[in-house]
Coordinates of C-alpha atoms in Angstrom, one line a residue:
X456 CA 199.1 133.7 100.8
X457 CA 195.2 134.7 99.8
X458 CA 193.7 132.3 101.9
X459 CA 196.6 130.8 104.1
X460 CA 194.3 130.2 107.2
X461 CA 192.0 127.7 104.2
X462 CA 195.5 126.4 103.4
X463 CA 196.0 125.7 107.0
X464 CA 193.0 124.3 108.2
X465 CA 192.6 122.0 105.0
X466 CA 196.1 121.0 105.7
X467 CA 194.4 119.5 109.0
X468 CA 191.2 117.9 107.5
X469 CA 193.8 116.0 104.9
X470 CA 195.8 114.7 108.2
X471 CA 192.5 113.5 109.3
X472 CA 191.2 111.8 106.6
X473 CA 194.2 109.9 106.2
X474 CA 193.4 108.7 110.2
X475 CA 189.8 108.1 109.2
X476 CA 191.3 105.4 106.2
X477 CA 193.8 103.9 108.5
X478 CA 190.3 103.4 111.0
X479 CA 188.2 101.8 108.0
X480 CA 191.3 99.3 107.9
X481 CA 191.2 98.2 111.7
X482 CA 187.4 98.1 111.6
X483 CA 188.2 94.8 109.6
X484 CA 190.1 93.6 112.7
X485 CA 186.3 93.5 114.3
X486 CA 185.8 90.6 112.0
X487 CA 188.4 88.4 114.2
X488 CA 186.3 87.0 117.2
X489 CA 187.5 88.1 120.9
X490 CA 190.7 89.8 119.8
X491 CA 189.7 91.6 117.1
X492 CA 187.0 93.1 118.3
X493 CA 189.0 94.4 120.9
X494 CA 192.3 95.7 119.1
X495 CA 190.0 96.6 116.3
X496 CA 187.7 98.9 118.7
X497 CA 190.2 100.4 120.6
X498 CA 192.5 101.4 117.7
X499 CA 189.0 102.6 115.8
X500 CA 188.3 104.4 119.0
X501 CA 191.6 106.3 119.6
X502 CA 192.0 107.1 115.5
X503 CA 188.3 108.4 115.4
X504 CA 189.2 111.2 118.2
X505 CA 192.5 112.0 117.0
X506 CA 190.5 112.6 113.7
X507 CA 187.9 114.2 115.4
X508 CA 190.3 117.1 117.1
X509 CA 192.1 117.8 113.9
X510 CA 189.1 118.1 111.8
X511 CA 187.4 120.4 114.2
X512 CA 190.6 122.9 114.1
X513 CA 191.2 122.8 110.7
X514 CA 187.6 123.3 110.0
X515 CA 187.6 126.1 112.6
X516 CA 191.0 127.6 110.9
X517 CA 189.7 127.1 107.6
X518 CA 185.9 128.9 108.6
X519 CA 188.0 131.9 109.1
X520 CA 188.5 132.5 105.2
X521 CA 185.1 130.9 103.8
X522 CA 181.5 130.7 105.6
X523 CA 180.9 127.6 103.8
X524 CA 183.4 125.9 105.4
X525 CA 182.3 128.0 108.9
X526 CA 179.0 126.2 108.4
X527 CA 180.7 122.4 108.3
X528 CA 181.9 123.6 111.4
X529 CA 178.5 124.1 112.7
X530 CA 177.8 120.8 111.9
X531 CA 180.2 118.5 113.1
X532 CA 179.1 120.6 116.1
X533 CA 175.4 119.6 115.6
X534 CA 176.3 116.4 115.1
X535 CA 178.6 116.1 118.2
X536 CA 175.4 116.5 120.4
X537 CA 173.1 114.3 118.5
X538 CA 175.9 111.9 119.4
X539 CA 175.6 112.2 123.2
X540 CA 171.8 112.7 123.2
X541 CA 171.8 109.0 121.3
X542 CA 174.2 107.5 123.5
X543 CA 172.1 109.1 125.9
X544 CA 169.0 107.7 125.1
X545 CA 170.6 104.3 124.5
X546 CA 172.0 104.4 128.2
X547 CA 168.2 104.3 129.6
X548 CA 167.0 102.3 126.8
X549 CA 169.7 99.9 126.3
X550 CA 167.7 97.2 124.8
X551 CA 166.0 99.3 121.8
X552 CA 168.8 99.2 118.8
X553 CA 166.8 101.2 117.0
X554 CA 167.7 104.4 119.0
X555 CA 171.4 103.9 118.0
X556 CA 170.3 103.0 114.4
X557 CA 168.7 106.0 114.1
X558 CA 171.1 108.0 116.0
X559 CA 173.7 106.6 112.6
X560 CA 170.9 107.9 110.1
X561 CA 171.5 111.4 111.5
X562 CA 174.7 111.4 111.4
X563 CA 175.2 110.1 107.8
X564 CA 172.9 113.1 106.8
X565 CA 175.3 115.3 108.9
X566 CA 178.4 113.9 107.6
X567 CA 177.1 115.0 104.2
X568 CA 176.5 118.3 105.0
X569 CA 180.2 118.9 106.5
X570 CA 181.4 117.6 103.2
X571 CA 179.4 119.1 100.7
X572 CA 180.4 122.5 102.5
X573 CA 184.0 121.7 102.7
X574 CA 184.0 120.8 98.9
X575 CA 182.2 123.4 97.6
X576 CA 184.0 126.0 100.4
X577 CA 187.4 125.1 98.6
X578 CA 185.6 125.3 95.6
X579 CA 184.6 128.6 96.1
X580 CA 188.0 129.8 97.3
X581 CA 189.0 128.5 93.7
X582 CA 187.0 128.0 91.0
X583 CA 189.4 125.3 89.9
X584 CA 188.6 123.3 91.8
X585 CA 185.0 123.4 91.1
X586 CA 184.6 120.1 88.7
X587 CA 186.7 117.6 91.0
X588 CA 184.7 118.9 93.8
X589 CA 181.1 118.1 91.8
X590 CA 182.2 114.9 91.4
X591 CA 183.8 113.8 94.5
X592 CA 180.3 115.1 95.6
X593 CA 178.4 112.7 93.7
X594 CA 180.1 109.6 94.4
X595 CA 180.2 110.6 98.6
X596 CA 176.6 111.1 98.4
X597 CA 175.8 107.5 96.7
X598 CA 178.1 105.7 99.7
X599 CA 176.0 108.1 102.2
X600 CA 172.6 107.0 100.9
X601 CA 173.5 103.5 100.4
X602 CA 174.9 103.7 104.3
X603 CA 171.3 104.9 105.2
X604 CA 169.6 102.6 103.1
X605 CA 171.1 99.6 104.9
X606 CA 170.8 100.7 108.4
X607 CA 167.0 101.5 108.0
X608 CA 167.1 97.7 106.4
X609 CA 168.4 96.9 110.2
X610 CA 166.2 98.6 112.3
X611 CA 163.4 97.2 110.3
X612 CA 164.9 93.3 110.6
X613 CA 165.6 94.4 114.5
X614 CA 162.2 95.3 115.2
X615 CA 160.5 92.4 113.7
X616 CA 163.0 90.1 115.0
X617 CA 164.6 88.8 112.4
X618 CA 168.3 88.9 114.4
X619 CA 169.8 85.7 112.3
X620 CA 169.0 87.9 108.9
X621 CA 170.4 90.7 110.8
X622 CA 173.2 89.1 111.8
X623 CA 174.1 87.9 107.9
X624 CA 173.5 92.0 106.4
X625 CA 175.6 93.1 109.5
X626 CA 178.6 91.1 108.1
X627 CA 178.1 91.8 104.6
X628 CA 177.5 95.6 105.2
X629 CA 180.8 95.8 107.1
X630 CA 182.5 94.3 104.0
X631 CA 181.1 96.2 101.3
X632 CA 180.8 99.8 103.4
X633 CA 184.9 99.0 104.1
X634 CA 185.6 99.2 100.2
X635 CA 183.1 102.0 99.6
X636 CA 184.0 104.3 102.3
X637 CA 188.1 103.5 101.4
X638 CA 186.6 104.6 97.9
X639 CA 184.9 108.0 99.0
X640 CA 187.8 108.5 101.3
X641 CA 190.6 107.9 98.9
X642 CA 188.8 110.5 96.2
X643 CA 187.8 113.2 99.2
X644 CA 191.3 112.7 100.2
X645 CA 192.7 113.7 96.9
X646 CA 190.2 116.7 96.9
X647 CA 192.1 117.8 99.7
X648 CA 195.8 117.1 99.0
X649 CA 194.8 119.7 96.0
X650 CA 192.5 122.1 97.7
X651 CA 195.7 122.4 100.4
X652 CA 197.6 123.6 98.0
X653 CA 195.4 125.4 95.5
X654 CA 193.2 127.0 98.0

């Protein structure tokens, strides 16, 4: 094979994602008072770092043949830390939201990075794949910005105190980022079951 450590490590991001979409599915469980949250969390919680290993070794496997996918590497690093500064700073300031709000900003620009670079990594280990990756592109980026877009929308409601209107967006914001993010998934999820085996 040409690129058969690519092959290898997208093979691992496509096991991933498919953890990541089972995730968005048991994040609706947090809907369920008491229970729910609890079932919902845990299996959320135990998906997320499953999802987390694999995507790190096949992005680490897959570096090995592009430096575009090297550099998504480098950023689910980057954003790894950002994590535990922000749960950090949320430990000595547990009462200011905002920290963790912001904390999901960065992160949302992060996430965008990794994926740009493992779309347009593939896509440059194949030309072929080239279009689907512009346009799974597109539509990721739109669910990112609208993700952003709401969350500043809470931080502002937070810190004017507006928690009942906060409260309301939370609930619709879980519904409508579920079917977006199933969306993005689903279509980054087909980029991969062909970039696996075209790469």
């Amino acid at each position: 094979m040409q690129h058969e450590n690519a092959r290898n490590g997208v093979g691992k991001l496509f096991t991933a994602e498919i953890l990541l979409i089972v995730s968005v599915f048991c994040s609706l469980l947090t809907l369920i008072p008491v229970v729910g949250t609890i079932i919902g969390g845990l299996a959320m919680a135990v998906l997320g770092i499953i999802a987390f290993i694999l995507q790190l070794v096949g992005l680490s496997k897959a570096g090995q043949d592009s430096e575009q996918i090297k550099s998504a590497f480098m950023w689910v690093i980057i954003g790894l830390i950002v994590s535990i500064v922000m749960a950090i700073f949320a430990g000595i300031w547990s009462d200011a939201t905002w920290i963790q709000n912001i904390g999901k900003i960065v992160n949302f620009i992060i996430s965008l990075l990794v994926t740009y670079n493992v779309l347009f990594g593939c896509a440059g280990l194949n030309s072929a794949l080239a279009e689907r990756a512009e346009s799974t592109w597109k539509f990721y980026m739109i669910v990112i910005i609208i993700e952003i877009v709401v969350t500043i929308v809470l931080v502002i409601l937070t810190l004017i105190g507006l928690y009942a209107a906060m409260a309301v967006i939370a609930v619709i914001f879980v519904l409508v980022d579920v079917v977006l993010q199933l969306i993005a998934y689903f279509k980054y999820l087909g980029f991969l079951k062909q970039a696996k085996d075209e790469v």
